[in-house]
XYZ file of N, CA and C in Angstrom:
807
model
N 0.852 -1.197 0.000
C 0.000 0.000 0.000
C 0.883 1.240 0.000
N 1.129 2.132 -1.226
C 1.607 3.226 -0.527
C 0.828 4.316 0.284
N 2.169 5.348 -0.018
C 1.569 6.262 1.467
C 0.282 6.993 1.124
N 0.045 7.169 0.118
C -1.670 7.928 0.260
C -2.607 7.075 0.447
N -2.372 5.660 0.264
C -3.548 4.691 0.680
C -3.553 4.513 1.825
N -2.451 4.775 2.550
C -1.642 4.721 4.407
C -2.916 5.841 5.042
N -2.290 7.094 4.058
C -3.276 8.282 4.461
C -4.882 8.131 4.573
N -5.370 8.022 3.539
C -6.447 7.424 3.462
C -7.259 6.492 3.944
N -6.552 4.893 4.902
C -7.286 4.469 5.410
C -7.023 4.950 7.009
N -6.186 5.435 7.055
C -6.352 6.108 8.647
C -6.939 7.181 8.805
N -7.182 8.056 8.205
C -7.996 9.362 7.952
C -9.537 8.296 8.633
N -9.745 7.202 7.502
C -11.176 6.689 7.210
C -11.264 6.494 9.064
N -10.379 5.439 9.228
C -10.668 4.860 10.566
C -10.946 5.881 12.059
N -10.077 7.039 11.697
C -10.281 7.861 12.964
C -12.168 8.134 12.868
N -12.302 8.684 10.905
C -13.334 10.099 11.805
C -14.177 8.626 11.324
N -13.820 7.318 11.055
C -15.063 6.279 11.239
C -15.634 6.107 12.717
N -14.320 5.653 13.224
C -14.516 6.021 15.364
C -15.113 7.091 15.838
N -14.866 8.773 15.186
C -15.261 9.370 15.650
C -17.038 9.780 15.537
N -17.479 9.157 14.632
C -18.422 9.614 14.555
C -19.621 8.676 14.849
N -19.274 7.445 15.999
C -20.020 6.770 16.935
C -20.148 7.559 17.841
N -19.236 8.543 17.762
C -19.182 9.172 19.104
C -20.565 10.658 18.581
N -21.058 10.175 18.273
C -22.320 11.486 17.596
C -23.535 11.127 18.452
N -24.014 12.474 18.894
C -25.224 12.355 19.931
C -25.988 11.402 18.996
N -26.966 10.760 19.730
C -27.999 10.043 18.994
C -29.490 9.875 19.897
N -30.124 9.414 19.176
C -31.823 9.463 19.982
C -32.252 8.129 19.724
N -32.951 7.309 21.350
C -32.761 6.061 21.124
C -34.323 5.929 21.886
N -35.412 5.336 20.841
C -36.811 5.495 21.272
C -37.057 3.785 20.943
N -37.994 3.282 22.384
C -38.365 1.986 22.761
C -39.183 2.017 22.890
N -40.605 0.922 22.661
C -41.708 1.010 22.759
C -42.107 -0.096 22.439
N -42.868 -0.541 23.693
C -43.307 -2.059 24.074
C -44.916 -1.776 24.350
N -45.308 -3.050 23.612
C -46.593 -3.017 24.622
C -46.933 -4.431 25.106
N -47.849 -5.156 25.483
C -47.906 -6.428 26.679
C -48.814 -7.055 26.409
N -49.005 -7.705 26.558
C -50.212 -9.027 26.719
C -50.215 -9.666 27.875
N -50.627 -8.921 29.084
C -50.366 -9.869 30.500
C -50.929 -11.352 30.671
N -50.767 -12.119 31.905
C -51.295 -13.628 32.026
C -52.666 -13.663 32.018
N -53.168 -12.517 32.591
C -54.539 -12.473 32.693
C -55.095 -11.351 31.484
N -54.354 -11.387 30.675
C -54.842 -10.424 29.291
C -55.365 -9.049 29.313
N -54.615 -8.490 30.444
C -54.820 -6.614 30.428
C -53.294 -6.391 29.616
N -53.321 -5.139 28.871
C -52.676 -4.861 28.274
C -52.006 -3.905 28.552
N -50.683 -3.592 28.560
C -50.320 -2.297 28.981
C -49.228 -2.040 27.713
N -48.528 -0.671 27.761
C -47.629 -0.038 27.172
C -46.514 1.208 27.722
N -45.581 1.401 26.856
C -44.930 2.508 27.186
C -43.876 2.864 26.044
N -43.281 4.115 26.216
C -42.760 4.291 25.594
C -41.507 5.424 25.837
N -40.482 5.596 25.327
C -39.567 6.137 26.295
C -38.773 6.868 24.560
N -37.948 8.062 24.905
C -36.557 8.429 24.329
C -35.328 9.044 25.382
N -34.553 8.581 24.848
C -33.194 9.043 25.430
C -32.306 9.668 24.389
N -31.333 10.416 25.303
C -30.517 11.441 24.203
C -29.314 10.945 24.464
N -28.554 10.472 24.077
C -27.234 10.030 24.202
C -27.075 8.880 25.596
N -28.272 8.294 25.304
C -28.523 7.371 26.764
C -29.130 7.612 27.881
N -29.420 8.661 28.184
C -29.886 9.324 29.381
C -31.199 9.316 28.882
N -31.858 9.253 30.149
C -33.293 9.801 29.887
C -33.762 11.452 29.231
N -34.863 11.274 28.739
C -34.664 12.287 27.794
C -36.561 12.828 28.309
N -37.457 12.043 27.166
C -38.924 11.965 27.553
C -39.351 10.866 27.982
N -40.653 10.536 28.306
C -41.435 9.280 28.188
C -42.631 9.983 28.261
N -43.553 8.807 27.433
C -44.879 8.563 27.695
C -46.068 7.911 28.757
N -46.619 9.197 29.713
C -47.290 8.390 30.349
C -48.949 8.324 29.817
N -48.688 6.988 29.545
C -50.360 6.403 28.908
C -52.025 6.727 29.993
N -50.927 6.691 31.034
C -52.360 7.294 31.784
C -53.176 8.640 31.643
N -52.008 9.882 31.506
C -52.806 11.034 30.951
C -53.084 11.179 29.691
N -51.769 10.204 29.061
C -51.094 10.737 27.055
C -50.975 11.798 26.919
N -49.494 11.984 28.008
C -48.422 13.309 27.641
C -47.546 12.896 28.038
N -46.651 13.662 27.676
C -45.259 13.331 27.776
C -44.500 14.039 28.714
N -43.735 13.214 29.601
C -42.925 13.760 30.775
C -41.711 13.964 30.334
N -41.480 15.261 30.827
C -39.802 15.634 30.334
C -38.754 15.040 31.580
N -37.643 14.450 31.366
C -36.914 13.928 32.649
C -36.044 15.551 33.072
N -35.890 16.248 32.528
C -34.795 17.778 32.667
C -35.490 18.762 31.644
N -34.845 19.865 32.283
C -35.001 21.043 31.546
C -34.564 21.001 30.106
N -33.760 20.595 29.660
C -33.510 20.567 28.480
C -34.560 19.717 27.245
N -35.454 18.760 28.155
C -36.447 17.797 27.823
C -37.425 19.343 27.294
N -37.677 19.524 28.767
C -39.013 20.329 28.845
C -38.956 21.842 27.736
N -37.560 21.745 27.276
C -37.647 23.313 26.375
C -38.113 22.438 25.281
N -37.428 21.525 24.789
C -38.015 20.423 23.280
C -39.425 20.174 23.826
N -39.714 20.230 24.533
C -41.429 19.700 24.313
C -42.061 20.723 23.951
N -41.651 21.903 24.843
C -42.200 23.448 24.453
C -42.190 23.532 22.966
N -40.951 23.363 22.535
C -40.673 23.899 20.888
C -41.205 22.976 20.039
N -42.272 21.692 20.397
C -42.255 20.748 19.719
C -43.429 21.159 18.943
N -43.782 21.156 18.431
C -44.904 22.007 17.539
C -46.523 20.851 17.804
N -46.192 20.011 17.492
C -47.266 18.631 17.384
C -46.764 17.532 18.936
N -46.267 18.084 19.940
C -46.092 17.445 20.842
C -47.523 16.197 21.228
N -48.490 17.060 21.203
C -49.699 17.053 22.076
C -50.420 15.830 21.437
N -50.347 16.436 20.028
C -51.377 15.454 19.329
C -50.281 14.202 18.948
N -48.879 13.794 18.946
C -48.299 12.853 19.086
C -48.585 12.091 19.924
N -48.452 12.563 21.572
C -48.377 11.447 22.566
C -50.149 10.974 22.671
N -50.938 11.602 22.154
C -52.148 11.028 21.914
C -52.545 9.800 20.690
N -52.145 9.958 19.800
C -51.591 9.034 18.616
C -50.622 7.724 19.448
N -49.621 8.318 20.203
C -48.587 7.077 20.572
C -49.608 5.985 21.611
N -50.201 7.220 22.296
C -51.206 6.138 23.082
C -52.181 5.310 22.982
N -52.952 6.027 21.892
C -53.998 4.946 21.190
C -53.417 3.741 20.487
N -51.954 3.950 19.875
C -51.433 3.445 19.356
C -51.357 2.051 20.227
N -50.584 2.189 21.380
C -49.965 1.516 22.434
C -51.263 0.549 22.828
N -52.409 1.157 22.772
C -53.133 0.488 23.561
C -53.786 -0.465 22.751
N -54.140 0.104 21.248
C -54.754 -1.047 20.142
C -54.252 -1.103 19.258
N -53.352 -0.646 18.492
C -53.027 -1.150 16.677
C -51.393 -2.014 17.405
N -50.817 -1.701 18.186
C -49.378 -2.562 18.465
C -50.236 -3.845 19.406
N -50.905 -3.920 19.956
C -51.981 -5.235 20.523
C -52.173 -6.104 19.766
N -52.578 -5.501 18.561
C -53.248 -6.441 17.502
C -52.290 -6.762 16.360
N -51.045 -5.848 16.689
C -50.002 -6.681 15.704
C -49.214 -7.367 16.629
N -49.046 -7.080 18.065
C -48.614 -8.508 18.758
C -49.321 -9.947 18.713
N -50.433 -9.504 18.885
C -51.520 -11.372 18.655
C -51.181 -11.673 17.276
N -50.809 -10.601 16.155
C -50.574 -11.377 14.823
C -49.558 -12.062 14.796
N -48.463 -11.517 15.745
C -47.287 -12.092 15.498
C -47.090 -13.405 16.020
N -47.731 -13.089 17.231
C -47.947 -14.423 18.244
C -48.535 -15.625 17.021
N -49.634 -14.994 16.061
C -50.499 -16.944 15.357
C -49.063 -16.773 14.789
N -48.786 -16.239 13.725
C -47.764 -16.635 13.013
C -46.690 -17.248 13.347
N -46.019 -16.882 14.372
C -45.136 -17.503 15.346
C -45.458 -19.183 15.803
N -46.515 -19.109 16.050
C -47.380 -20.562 16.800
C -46.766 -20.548 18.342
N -46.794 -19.116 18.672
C -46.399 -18.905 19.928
C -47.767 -18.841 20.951
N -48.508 -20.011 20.964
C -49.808 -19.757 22.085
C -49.427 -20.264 23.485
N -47.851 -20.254 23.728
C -47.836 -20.626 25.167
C -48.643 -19.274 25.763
N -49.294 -20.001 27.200
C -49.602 -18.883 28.334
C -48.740 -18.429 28.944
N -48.933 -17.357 29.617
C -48.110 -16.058 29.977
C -48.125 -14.741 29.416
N -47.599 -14.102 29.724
C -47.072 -12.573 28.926
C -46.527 -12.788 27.643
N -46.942 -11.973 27.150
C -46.150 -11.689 25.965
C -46.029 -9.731 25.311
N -44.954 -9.787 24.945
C -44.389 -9.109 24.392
C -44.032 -8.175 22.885
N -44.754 -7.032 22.852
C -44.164 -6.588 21.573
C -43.072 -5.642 21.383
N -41.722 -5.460 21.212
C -41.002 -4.282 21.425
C -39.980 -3.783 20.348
N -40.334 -2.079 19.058
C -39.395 -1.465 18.780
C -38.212 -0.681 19.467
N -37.162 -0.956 18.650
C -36.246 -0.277 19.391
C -35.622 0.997 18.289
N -34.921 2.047 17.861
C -34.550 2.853 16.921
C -33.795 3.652 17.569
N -32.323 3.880 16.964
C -31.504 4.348 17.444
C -30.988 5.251 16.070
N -30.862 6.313 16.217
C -30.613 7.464 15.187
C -29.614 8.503 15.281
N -28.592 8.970 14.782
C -27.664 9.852 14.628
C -28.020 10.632 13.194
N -27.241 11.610 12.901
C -27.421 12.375 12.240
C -27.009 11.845 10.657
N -26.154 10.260 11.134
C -25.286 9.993 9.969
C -26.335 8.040 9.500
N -27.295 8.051 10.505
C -27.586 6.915 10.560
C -28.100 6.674 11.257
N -29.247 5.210 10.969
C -30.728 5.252 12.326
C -30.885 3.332 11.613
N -31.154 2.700 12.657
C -31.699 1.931 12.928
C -32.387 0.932 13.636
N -33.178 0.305 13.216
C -35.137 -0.475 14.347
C -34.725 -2.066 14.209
N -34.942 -2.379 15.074
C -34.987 -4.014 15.687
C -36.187 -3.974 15.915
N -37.553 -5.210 15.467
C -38.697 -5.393 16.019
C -38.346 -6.548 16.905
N -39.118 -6.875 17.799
C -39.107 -8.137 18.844
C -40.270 -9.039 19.117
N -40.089 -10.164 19.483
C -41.578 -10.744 19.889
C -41.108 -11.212 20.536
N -41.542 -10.864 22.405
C -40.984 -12.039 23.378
C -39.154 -12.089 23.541
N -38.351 -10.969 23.262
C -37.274 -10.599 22.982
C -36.695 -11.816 22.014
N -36.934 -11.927 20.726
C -36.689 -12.776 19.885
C -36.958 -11.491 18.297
N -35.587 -11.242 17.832
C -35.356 -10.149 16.739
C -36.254 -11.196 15.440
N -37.065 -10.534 15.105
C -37.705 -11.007 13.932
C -37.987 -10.237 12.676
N -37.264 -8.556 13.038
C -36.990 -7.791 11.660
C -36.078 -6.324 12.061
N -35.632 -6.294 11.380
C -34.422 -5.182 11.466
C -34.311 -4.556 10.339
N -34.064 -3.361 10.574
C -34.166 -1.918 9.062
C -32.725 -1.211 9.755
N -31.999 -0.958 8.909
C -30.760 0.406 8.919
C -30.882 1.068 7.515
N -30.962 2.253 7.816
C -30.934 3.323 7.132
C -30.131 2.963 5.914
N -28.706 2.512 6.194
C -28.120 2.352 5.120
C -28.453 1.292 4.018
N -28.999 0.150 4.426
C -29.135 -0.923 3.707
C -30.751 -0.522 2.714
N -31.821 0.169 3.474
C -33.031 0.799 3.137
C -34.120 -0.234 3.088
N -33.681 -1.318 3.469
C -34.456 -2.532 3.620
C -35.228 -2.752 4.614
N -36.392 -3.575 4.788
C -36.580 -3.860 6.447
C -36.287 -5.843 5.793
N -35.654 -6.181 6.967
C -34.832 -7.512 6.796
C -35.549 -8.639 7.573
N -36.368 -9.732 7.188
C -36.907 -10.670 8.245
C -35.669 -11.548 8.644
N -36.017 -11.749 9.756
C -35.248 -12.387 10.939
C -35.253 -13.538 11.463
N -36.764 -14.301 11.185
C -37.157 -15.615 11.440
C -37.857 -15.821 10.105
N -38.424 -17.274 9.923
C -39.226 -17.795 9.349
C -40.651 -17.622 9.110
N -41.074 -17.205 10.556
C -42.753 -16.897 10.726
C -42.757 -15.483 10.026
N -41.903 -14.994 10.129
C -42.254 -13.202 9.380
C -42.284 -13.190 7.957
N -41.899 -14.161 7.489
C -42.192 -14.229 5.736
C -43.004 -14.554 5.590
N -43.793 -15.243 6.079
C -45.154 -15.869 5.478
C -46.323 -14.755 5.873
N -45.916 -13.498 6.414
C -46.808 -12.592 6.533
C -47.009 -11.360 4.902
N -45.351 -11.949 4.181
C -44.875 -11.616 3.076
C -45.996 -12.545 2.019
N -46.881 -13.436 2.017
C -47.648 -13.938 1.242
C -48.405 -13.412 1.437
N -49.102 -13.568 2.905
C -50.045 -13.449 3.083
C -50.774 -12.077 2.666
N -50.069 -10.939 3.312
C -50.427 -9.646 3.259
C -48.968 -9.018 2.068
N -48.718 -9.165 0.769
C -48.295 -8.760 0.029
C -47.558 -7.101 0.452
N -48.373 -6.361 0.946
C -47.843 -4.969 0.821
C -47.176 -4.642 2.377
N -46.974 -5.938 3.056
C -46.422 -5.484 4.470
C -45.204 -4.818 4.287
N -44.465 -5.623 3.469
C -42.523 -5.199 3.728
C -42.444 -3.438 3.217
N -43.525 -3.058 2.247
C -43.536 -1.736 1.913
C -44.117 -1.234 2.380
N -44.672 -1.117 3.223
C -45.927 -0.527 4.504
C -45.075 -0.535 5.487
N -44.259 -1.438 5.819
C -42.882 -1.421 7.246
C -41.775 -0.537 6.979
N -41.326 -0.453 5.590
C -40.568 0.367 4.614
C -40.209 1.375 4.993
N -41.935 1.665 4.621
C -42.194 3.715 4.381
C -42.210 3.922 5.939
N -43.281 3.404 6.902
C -43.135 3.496 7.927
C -42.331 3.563 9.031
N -41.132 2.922 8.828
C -40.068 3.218 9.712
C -39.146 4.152 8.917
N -38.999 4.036 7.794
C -38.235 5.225 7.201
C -38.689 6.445 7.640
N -40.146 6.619 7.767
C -40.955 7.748 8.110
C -40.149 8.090 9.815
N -40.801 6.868 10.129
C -39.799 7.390 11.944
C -38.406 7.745 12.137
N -37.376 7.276 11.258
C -36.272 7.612 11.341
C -35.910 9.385 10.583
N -36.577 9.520 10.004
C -36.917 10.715 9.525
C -37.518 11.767 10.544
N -38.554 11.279 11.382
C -38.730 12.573 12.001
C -37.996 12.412 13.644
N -37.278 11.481 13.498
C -36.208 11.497 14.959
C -35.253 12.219 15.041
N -34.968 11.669 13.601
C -33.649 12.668 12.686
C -33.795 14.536 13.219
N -35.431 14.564 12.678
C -35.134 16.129 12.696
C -35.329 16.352 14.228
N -35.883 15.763 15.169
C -36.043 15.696 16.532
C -34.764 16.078 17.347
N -33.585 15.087 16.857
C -32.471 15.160 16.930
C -31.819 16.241 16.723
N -32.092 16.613 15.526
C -30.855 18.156 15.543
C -31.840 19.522 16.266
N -33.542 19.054 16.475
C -34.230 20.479 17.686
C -33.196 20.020 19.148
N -32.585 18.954 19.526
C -32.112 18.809 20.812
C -30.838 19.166 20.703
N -30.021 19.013 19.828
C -29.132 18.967 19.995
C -28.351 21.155 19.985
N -29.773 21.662 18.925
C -29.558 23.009 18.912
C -29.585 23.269 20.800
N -30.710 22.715 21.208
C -31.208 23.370 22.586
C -29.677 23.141 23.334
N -28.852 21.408 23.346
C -28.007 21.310 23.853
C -26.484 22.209 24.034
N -26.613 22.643 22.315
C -25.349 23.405 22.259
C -26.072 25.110 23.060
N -27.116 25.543 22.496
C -27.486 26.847 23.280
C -27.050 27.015 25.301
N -27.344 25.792 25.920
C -26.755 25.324 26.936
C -25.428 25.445 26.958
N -24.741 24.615 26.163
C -23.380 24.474 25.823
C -22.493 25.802 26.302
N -23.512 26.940 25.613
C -22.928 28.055 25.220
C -22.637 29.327 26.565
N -23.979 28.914 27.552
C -24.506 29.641 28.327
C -23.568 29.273 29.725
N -23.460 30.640 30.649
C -22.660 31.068 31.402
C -23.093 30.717 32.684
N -22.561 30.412 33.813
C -22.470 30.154 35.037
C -22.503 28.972 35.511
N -22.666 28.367 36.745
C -22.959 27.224 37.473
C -23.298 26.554 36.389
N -22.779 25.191 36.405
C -23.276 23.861 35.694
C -23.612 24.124 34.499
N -23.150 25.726 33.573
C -23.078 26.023 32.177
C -22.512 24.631 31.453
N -23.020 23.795 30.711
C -22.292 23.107 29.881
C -22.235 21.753 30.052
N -23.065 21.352 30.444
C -22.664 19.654 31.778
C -24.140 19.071 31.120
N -24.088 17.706 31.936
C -25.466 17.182 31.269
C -25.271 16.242 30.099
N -25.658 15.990 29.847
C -25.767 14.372 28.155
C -25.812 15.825 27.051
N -24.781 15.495 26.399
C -25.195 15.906 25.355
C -23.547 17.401 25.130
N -23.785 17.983 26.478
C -22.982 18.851 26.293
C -21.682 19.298 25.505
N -21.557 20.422 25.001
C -20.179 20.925 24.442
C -20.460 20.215 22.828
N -21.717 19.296 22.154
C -21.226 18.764 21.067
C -22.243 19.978 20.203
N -21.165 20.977 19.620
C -21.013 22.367 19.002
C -19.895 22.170 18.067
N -19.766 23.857 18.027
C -18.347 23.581 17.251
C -17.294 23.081 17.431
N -17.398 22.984 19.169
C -15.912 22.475 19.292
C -15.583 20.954 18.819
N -16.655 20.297 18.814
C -16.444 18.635 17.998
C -16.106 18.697 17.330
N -16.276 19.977 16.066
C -15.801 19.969 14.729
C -14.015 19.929 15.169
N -14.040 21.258 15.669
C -12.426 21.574 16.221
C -11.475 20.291 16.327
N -12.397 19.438 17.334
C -11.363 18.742 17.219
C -10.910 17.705 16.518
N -12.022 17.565 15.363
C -11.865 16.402 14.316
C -11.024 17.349 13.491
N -11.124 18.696 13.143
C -9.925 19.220 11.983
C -8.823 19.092 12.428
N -8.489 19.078 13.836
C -7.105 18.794 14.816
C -6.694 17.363 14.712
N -7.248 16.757 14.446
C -7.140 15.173 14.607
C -6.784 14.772 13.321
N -7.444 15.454 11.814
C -7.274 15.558 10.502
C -5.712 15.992 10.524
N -5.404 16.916 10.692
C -4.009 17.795 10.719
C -3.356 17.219 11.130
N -3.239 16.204 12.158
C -2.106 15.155 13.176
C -1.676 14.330 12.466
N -3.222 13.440 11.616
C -2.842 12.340 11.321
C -2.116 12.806 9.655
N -2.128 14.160 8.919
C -1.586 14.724 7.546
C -0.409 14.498 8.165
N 0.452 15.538 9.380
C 1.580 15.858 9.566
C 2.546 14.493 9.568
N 1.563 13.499 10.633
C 2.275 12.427 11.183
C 2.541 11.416 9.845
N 1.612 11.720 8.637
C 1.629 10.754 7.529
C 2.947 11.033 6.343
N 2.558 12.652 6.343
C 3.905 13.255 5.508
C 5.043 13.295 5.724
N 4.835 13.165 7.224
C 6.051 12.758 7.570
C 6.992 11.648 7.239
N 6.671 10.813 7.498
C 6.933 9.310 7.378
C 7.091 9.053 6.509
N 5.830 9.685 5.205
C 6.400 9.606 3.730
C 7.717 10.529 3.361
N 7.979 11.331 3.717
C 8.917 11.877 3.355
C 10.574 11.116 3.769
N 10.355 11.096 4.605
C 10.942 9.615 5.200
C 11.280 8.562 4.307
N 9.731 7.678 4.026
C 10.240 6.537 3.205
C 10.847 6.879 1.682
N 10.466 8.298 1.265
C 10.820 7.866 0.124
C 12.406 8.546 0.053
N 12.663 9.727 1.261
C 13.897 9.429 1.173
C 15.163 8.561 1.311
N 14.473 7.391 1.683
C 15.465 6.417 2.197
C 15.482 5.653 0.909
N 13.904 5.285 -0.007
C 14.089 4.632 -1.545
C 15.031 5.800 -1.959
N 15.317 6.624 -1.991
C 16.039 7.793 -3.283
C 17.352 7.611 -2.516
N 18.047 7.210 -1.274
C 19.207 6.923 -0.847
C 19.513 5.806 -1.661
N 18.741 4.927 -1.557
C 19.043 3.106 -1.680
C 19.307 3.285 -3.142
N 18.360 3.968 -4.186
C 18.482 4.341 -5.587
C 19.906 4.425 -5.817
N 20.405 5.419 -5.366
C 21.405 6.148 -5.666
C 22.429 5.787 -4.996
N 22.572 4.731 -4.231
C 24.005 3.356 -3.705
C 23.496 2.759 -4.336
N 22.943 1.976 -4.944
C 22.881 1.218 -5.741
C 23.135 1.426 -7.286
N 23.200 2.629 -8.172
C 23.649 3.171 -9.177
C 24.566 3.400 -9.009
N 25.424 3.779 -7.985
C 26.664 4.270 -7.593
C 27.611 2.788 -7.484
N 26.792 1.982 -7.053
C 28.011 0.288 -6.874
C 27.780 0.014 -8.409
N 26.696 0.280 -9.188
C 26.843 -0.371 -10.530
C 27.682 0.131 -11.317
N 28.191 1.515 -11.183
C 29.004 2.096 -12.106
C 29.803 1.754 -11.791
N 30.496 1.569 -10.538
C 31.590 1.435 -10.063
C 32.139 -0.162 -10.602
N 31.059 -0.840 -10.537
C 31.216 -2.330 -11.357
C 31.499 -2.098 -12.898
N 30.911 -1.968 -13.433
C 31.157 -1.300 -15.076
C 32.094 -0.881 -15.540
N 32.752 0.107 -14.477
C 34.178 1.010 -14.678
C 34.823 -0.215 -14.766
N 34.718 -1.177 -13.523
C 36.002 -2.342 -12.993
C 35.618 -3.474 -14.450
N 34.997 -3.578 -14.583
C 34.582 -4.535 -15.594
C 35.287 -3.778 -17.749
N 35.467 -2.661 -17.235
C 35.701 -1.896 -18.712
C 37.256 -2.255 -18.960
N 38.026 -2.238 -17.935
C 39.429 -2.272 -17.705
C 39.718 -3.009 -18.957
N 40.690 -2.792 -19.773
C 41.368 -3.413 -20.876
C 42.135 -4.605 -20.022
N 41.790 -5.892 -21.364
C 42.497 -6.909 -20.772
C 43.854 -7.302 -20.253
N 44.415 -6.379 -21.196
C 46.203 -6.143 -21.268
C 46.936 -5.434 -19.609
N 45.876 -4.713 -19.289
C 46.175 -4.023 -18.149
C 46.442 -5.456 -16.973
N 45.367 -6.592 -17.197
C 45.287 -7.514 -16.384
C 46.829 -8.250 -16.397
N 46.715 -8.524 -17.943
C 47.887 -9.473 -18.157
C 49.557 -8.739 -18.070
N 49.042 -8.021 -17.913
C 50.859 -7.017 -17.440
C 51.127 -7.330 -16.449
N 49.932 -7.550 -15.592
C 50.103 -7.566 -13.785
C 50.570 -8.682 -13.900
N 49.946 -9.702 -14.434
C 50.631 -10.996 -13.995
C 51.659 -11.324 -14.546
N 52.473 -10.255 -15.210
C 53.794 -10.766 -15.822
C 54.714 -10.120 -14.603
């Protein structure tokens, strides 16, 4: 490999590392089938892991865990009529696609059962795990644009109901889309924080990721140029040494090799 491919895949690998390190928004949402068949739900987001909102189904609104929650709910334009949607949601259309999943499955043991999305989103990338009973039975990433079955029982919902995989498609593409923009309303509120003066200015999930993240990926860019040119400059001065002893012993052979024969045979007289 030479040195610009040197350059190039270490460049790749840093800001590849670095950019796991990107706030992200990570929304879960289960709902239940208890032993005795009451149903419950919930639903939660977090901002870089921390608690962020949740849904409580008992009023259908949404609790902010911090101030920084409670300014995004303020600014959220459709807050209201969301967590009303999430709740009806919770309580009957995810119910009735858990019992679907359950025939298809041939999962009629008694007990609880389980329905649960998971979606995890950055600015560069988002992707949903569905579950039944914590058993992955379809998965979507942004990059691939697919939603992917996971077991056996989830294809035959692919006969049955023809337009599911493009109905799951649009639909989670749709959610990763408006997390996305969810994501950069928090992350503005975070850096405005970021920015702001006194006691505990700057602290919290999320903090300081502003400009200075950029800062320090162009710093990290510049390290790994200096530290690369270096080295190249380096290797290839040591090929342009080796070049040039090695042209230098060949002439020197050539010269010894040109010598007239007579010169030889004098000596040995």
């Amino acid at each position: 490999m030479n040195i610009m491919g040197v350059f190039v895949v270490l460049t790749f690998v840093i800001f590849g590392v670095s950019s796991t390190g990107a706030p992200t928004l990570t929304r879960t949402y289960t709902c239940e089938i208890s032993d005795d068949k009451t149903t419950r739900g919930s639903l939660q987001i977090l901002y870089d892991g921390e608690d962020f909102i949740r849904l409580n189904l008992s009023t259908g609104t949404w609790t902010a865990a911090n101030l920084q929650a409670e300014q995004f709910l303020k600014a959220w334009e459709h807050a209201e009529r969301n967590a009303k949607y999430w709740t009806n949601y919770l309580k009957s259309g995810c119910i009735e696609w858990l019992k679907q999943y359950l025939t298809y499955s041939n999962n009629v043991n008694q007990g609880s059962h389980t329905l649960q999305y998971l979606t995890v989103v950055s600015s560069l990338n988002a992707t949903t795990t569905g579950q039944v009973d914590g058993e992955i039975f379809v998965s979507y990433s942004s990059s691939d644009a697919e939603v992917i079955p996971k077991t056996e029982w989830i294809k035959q919902i692919y006969v049955d109901v023809p337009d599911y995989w493009q109905s799951e498609k649009s639909r989670i593409s749709g959610d990763h889309g408006d997390l996305q923009h969810h994501l950069r309303d928090v992350e503005k509120i975070q850096k405005t924080k970021g920015e702001g003066s006194g006691p505990g200015a700057g602290s919290g999930p999320g903090a300081g990721a502003g400009p200075g993240a950029g800062s320090e990926k162009v710093l990290i860019f510049i390290i790994i140029f200096v530290v690369v040119f270096s080295v190249g400059v380096v290797f290839f001065a040591l090929i342009a040494f080796c070049l040039q002893k090695k042209c230098s012993t060949i002439t020197r052979c050539q010269d010894f090799e040109s010598v007239p024969d007579i010169m030889w045979h004098s000596e040995e007289k």
